[in-house]
Tab-separated table of C-alpha atoms and ligand atoms in Angstrom:
chain	number	residue	atom	x	y	z
A	807	MET	CA	-3.997	-9.375	23.117
A	808	SER	CA	-6.017	-6.198	22.113
A	809	VAL	CA	-5.619	-4.648	18.542
A	810	ILE	CA	-3.398	-1.826	19.926
A	811	GLU	CA	-1.157	-4.178	21.567
A	812	ASN	CA	-0.833	-6.341	18.488
A	813	TYR	CA	-0.062	-2.941	16.474
A	814	ASN	CA	2.540	-2.008	19.073
A	815	GLU	CA	3.995	-5.416	19.064
A	816	ILE	CA	4.351	-5.425	15.193
A	817	LEU	CA	5.607	-1.828	15.154
A	818	LYS	CA	8.507	-2.746	17.558
A	819	GLU	CA	9.355	-5.693	15.274
A	820	VAL	CA	9.265	-3.392	12.275
A	821	LYS	CA	11.467	-0.970	13.897
A	822	GLU	CA	13.963	-3.393	15.116
A	823	THR	CA	14.387	-4.921	11.651
A	824	ALA	CA	14.617	-1.465	10.077
A	825	LYS	CA	17.394	-0.552	12.304
A	826	LYS	CA	19.486	-3.394	11.072
A	827	VAL	CA	19.237	-2.036	7.507
A	828	ASN	CA	19.521	1.447	8.566
A	829	HIS	CA	16.349	3.210	7.225
A	830	HIS	CA	12.952	4.107	8.214
A	831	VAL	CA	10.129	1.854	7.656
A	832	ASP	CA	6.269	2.780	7.817
A	833	LEU	CA	3.653	0.512	9.125
A	834	LEU	CA	0.331	0.371	7.227
A	835	ALA	CA	-2.394	-1.122	9.226
A	836	VAL	CA	-4.500	-3.227	6.772
A	837	SER	CA	-8.036	-3.036	8.025
A	838	LYS	CA	-9.966	-4.549	5.112
A	839	THR	CA	-13.010	-6.420	6.224
A	840	GLN	CA	-12.251	-5.300	9.846
A	841	SER	CA	-14.744	-3.460	12.101
A	842	VAL	CA	-14.578	0.222	12.359
A	843	GLU	CA	-14.450	-0.313	16.158
A	844	LYS	CA	-11.107	-2.063	15.658
A	845	MET	CA	-9.831	0.667	13.600
A	846	GLU	CA	-11.008	3.273	16.038
A	847	GLU	CA	-9.076	1.616	18.808
A	848	LEU	CA	-5.826	2.263	16.796
A	849	ALA	CA	-7.087	5.843	15.914
A	850	LEU	CA	-7.620	6.675	19.531
A	851	ASN	CA	-3.896	5.624	20.123
A	852	ASN	CA	-2.745	7.908	17.342
A	853	VAL	CA	-2.296	5.370	14.490
A	854	LYS	CA	-2.762	7.345	11.334
A	855	MET	CA	-2.374	5.076	8.344
A	856	PHE	CA	-4.867	2.517	7.290
A	857	GLY	CA	-5.036	0.285	4.237
A	858	GLU	CA	-8.370	-0.815	2.450
A	859	SER	CA	-8.977	-2.713	-0.663
A	860	LYS	CA	-12.745	-2.562	-1.158
A	861	VAL	CA	-14.132	0.808	-1.969
A	862	GLN	CA	-17.693	0.324	-0.874
A	863	GLU	CA	-16.693	-1.080	2.408
A	864	ALA	CA	-14.098	1.412	3.131
A	865	LEU	CA	-16.143	4.570	2.575
A	866	SER	CA	-18.285	4.582	5.532
A	867	LYS	CA	-15.351	3.646	7.752
A	868	ILE	CA	-13.358	6.505	6.327
A	869	GLU	CA	-16.143	8.938	6.727
A	870	TYR	CA	-16.714	8.064	10.405
A	871	LEU	CA	-13.109	8.040	11.584
A	872	SER	CA	-12.205	11.122	9.541
A	873	SER	CA	-14.936	13.095	11.250
A	874	LYS	CA	-13.529	12.238	14.747
A	875	TYR	CA	-9.778	11.964	14.167
A	876	ASN	CA	-7.466	14.436	12.480
A	877	ASN	CA	-4.728	13.702	10.000
A	878	LEU	CA	-5.726	10.006	9.128
A	879	GLU	CA	-4.462	8.729	5.958
A	880	PHE	CA	-6.099	5.952	4.035
A	881	HIS	CA	-4.187	4.036	1.323
A	882	PHE	CA	-5.975	1.919	-1.406
A	883	ILE	CA	-4.413	-1.528	-1.878
A	884	GLY	CA	-7.000	-3.394	-3.675
A	885	LYS	CA	-7.509	-4.175	-7.369
A	886	VAL	CA	-8.283	-0.819	-9.061
A	887	GLN	CA	-11.572	-0.968	-11.071
A	888	THR	CA	-12.222	1.836	-13.429
A	889	ASN	CA	-15.655	2.426	-12.350
A	890	LYS	CA	-14.788	2.806	-8.726
A	891	LEU	CA	-11.803	5.339	-9.492
A	892	LYS	CA	-13.605	8.426	-8.832
A	893	LYS	CA	-14.234	7.376	-5.237
A	894	ILE	CA	-10.764	6.153	-4.809
A	895	VAL	CA	-9.334	9.425	-5.759
A	896	GLU	CA	-11.738	11.234	-3.604
A	897	TYR	CA	-11.162	9.077	-0.474
A	898	PHE	CA	-7.636	7.846	-0.469
A	899	SER	CA	-4.149	9.617	-0.291
A	900	LEU	CA	-2.048	6.965	-1.758
A	901	ILE	CA	-3.180	4.218	-4.355
A	902	HIS	CA	-0.653	1.311	-4.084
A	903	SER	CA	-2.109	-0.802	-6.818
A	904	VAL	CA	-1.684	1.080	-10.074
A	905	ASP	CA	-1.019	-1.729	-12.504
A	906	ARG	CA	-2.047	-0.544	-16.085
A	907	PHE	CA	-1.572	2.403	-18.319
A	908	ASP	CA	-5.204	3.068	-19.078
A	909	ILE	CA	-6.119	4.225	-15.538
A	910	LEU	CA	-3.508	6.838	-15.352
A	911	PRO	CA	-5.452	9.492	-17.387
A	912	ILE	CA	-8.603	8.724	-15.463
A	913	ILE	CA	-6.754	9.236	-12.216
A	914	ASP	CA	-5.391	12.466	-13.404
A	915	LYS	CA	-8.746	13.667	-14.515
A	916	TYR	CA	-10.589	13.024	-11.328
A	917	ALA	CA	-7.717	14.495	-9.194
A	918	CYS	CA	-7.826	17.548	-11.404
A	919	GLU	CA	-11.630	17.837	-10.711
A	920	LEU	CA	-11.120	17.589	-6.979
A	921	ASN	CA	-8.332	19.947	-7.215
A	922	LYS	CA	-5.922	17.411	-5.565
A	923	ASN	CA	-2.651	15.681	-6.172
A	924	GLN	CA	-2.946	11.956	-6.207
A	925	ASN	CA	-0.063	10.038	-4.897
A	926	ILE	CA	0.388	6.513	-6.560
A	927	LEU	CA	2.686	3.467	-6.462
A	928	ILE	CA	2.998	1.165	-9.501
A	929	GLN	CA	2.422	-2.306	-8.689
A	930	ILE	CA	4.951	-4.653	-10.276
A	931	ASN	CA	4.450	-8.211	-11.240
A	932	ILE	CA	7.908	-10.092	-10.787
A	933	ALA	CA	6.860	-13.653	-10.819
A	934	ASN	CA	4.902	-13.580	-14.032
A	935	GLU	CA	2.586	-16.396	-14.601
A	936	ALA	CA	2.140	-17.061	-10.913
A	937	GLN	CA	0.666	-13.543	-10.489
A	938	LYS	CA	-2.388	-11.810	-11.906
A	939	ASN	CA	-1.820	-8.305	-10.823
A	940	GLY	CA	0.863	-5.703	-11.418
A	941	ILE	CA	2.913	-4.588	-14.623
A	942	GLU	CA	5.664	-6.555	-15.878
A	943	PRO	CA	9.271	-5.272	-15.365
A	944	VAL	CA	9.888	-4.930	-19.124
A	945	LEU	CA	6.986	-2.248	-19.176
A	946	LEU	CA	8.068	-0.380	-15.954
A	947	ASP	CA	10.317	2.102	-17.560
A	948	GLU	CA	7.465	3.107	-20.026
A	949	MET	CA	4.912	3.134	-17.195
A	950	ILE	CA	6.977	5.289	-15.033
A	951	LYS	CA	7.551	7.907	-17.860
A	952	SER	CA	3.989	7.863	-18.649
A	953	ALA	CA	2.886	8.202	-15.011
A	954	LEU	CA	5.268	11.499	-14.711
A	955	ASN	CA	3.506	13.105	-17.540
A	956	TYR	CA	0.335	13.821	-15.575
A	957	LYS	CA	0.059	17.022	-13.791
A	958	ASN	CA	-2.223	15.907	-10.895
A	959	ILE	CA	-0.511	12.568	-10.207
A	960	THR	CA	2.735	12.092	-8.229
A	961	LEU	CA	4.610	8.875	-8.712
A	962	LYS	CA	5.897	7.792	-5.139
A	963	GLY	CA	7.286	4.380	-5.871
A	964	LEU	CA	6.495	0.743	-6.284
A	965	MET	CA	4.372	-1.910	-4.684
A	966	PHE	CA	4.960	-5.483	-4.708
A	967	MET	CA	3.087	-8.701	-3.664
A	968	PRO	CA	4.660	-11.909	-3.879
A	969	PRO	CA	2.921	-15.042	-5.255
A	970	TYR	CA	3.742	-17.515	-2.531
A	971	GLU	CA	1.883	-17.363	0.617
A	972	GLU	CA	2.901	-20.626	2.460
A	973	ASP	CA	6.739	-20.879	1.957
A	974	VAL	CA	7.860	-17.422	2.997
A	975	SER	CA	11.544	-18.113	2.107
A	976	LYS	CA	10.632	-18.259	-1.566
A	977	ASN	CA	9.685	-14.701	-1.474
A	978	ILE	CA	13.155	-13.404	-0.717
A	979	PRO	CA	14.541	-13.412	-4.357
A	980	TYR	CA	11.311	-11.679	-5.342
A	981	PHE	CA	11.699	-8.949	-2.757
A	982	ASN	CA	15.366	-8.554	-3.749
A	983	LYS	CA	14.408	-8.162	-7.419
A	984	ALA	CA	11.585	-5.593	-6.395
A	985	ALA	CA	14.179	-3.669	-4.355
A	986	SER	CA	16.768	-3.503	-7.285
A	987	LEU	CA	14.047	-2.115	-9.668
A	988	PHE	CA	13.109	0.504	-6.858
A	989	GLN	CA	16.780	1.442	-6.410
A	990	LYS	CA	17.051	2.247	-10.086
A	991	TYR	CA	14.517	4.917	-9.932
A	992	LYS	CA	14.725	6.078	-6.323
A	993	ASN	CA	14.855	9.810	-5.718
A	994	ASP	CA	13.488	12.244	-3.111
A	995	THR	CA	9.974	11.848	-4.553
A	996	PHE	CA	10.123	8.268	-5.662
A	997	ASN	CA	10.983	6.826	-2.312
A	998	ILE	CA	8.371	4.322	-1.206
A	999	LEU	CA	8.760	0.509	-1.716
A	1000	SER	CA	5.656	-1.056	-0.375
A	1001	MET	CA	6.196	-4.799	0.315
A	1002	GLY	CA	5.741	-7.242	3.069
A	1003	MET	CA	2.726	-8.552	4.865
A	1004	SER	CA	1.880	-10.405	8.169
A	1005	HIS	CA	3.920	-13.426	7.433
A	1006	ASP	CA	6.934	-11.917	5.670
A	1007	PHE	CA	7.381	-8.107	6.646
A	1008	LYS	CA	10.720	-8.789	8.244
A	1009	ASP	CA	12.066	-10.423	5.133
A	1010	ALA	CA	10.634	-7.625	3.040
A	1011	VAL	CA	12.375	-5.046	5.337
A	1012	MET	CA	15.659	-6.684	5.204
A	1013	CYS	CA	15.425	-6.667	1.386
A	1014	GLY	CA	14.737	-2.998	1.407
A	1015	ALA	CA	10.976	-2.254	1.904
A	1016	THR	CA	10.202	1.304	3.102
A	1017	LEU	CA	6.528	0.486	3.878
A	1018	VAL	CA	4.973	-2.888	5.105
A	1019	ARG	CA	1.245	-3.630	4.823
A	1020	VAL	CA	0.193	-5.766	7.841
A	1021	GLY	CA	-3.460	-6.883	8.524
A	1022	THR	CA	-3.937	-10.215	10.197
A	1023	SER	CA	-1.299	-9.836	12.782
A	1024	ILE	CA	-2.691	-6.568	13.998
A	1025	PHE	CA	-6.472	-7.212	13.623
A	1026	GLY	CA	-6.762	-11.009	13.866
A	1027	GLU	CA	-8.238	-13.179	10.955
A	1028	ARG	CA	-10.329	-11.338	8.495
A	1029	VAL	CA	-14.163	-11.712	9.089
B	1125	LIG	C1	-4.816	-8.127	2.674
B	1125	LIG	C2	-3.458	-7.465	2.177
B	1125	LIG	C3	-2.594	-7.277	2.968
B	1125	LIG	C4	-2.269	-7.789	4.409
B	1125	LIG	O1	-2.256	-9.144	4.510
B	1125	LIG	P1	-1.890	-9.828	5.901
B	1125	LIG	O2	-1.414	-11.218	5.471
B	1125	LIG	O3	-3.434	-9.962	6.603
B	1125	LIG	O4	-1.106	-9.042	6.676
B	1125	LIG	C5	-1.304	-6.534	2.444
B	1125	LIG	N1	-1.406	-6.103	1.106
B	1125	LIG	C6	-2.420	-6.405	0.244
B	1125	LIG	C7	-2.306	-5.777	-1.056
B	1125	LIG	C8	-3.596	-7.044	0.778
B	1125	LIG	O5	-4.599	-7.214	0.017
């Protein structure tokens, strides 16, 4: 199947699952390591949202596609390195992976310089020791309060990535925990719960995800 056929198939599954839980779910096409040609096949067919995790690799793809197609949105889903933050703020509309306090003032500063508002999600770590990235639930309240203090940052919600890759059913309790943390803070602005990937997006949607991040099932194995 072509990339757009894969995308449409996944989108159909996302929509069917979302219907069961009665809310809208967005599909982010995770294009990290994939060619700009494959991304363009989607952009040509009006797909607007792409996720990238390596700044260096993403920039030329973003520049090329943005010069040809309107209203594209690029989301940063990778580990946030401080020395890459300026470019991240310049090129990405939503950062999913904000996982520590010290990057908030830096994001705010660059966003201010660029005269933009930076949308962010806080990445949470629910399964502690098995996970490296994300902030622990005990710190979430403080992190949210902190993020709300910055003029050029808008906190849009939470991102979660479960530790288990092979046994998908083990993710469900984690997805439920992430959803209950999300519900606690949810409002008109704080309304994105980013969780679910190729192998588990249906479970994530059933548990309350509002945005799923799918790579391999759309683009094929990463190169
Ligand atoms: C790579 C990646 C994905 C997509 O994973 P697939 O299994 O290829 O769908 C989703 N989220 C994050 C944070 C990723 O790094």
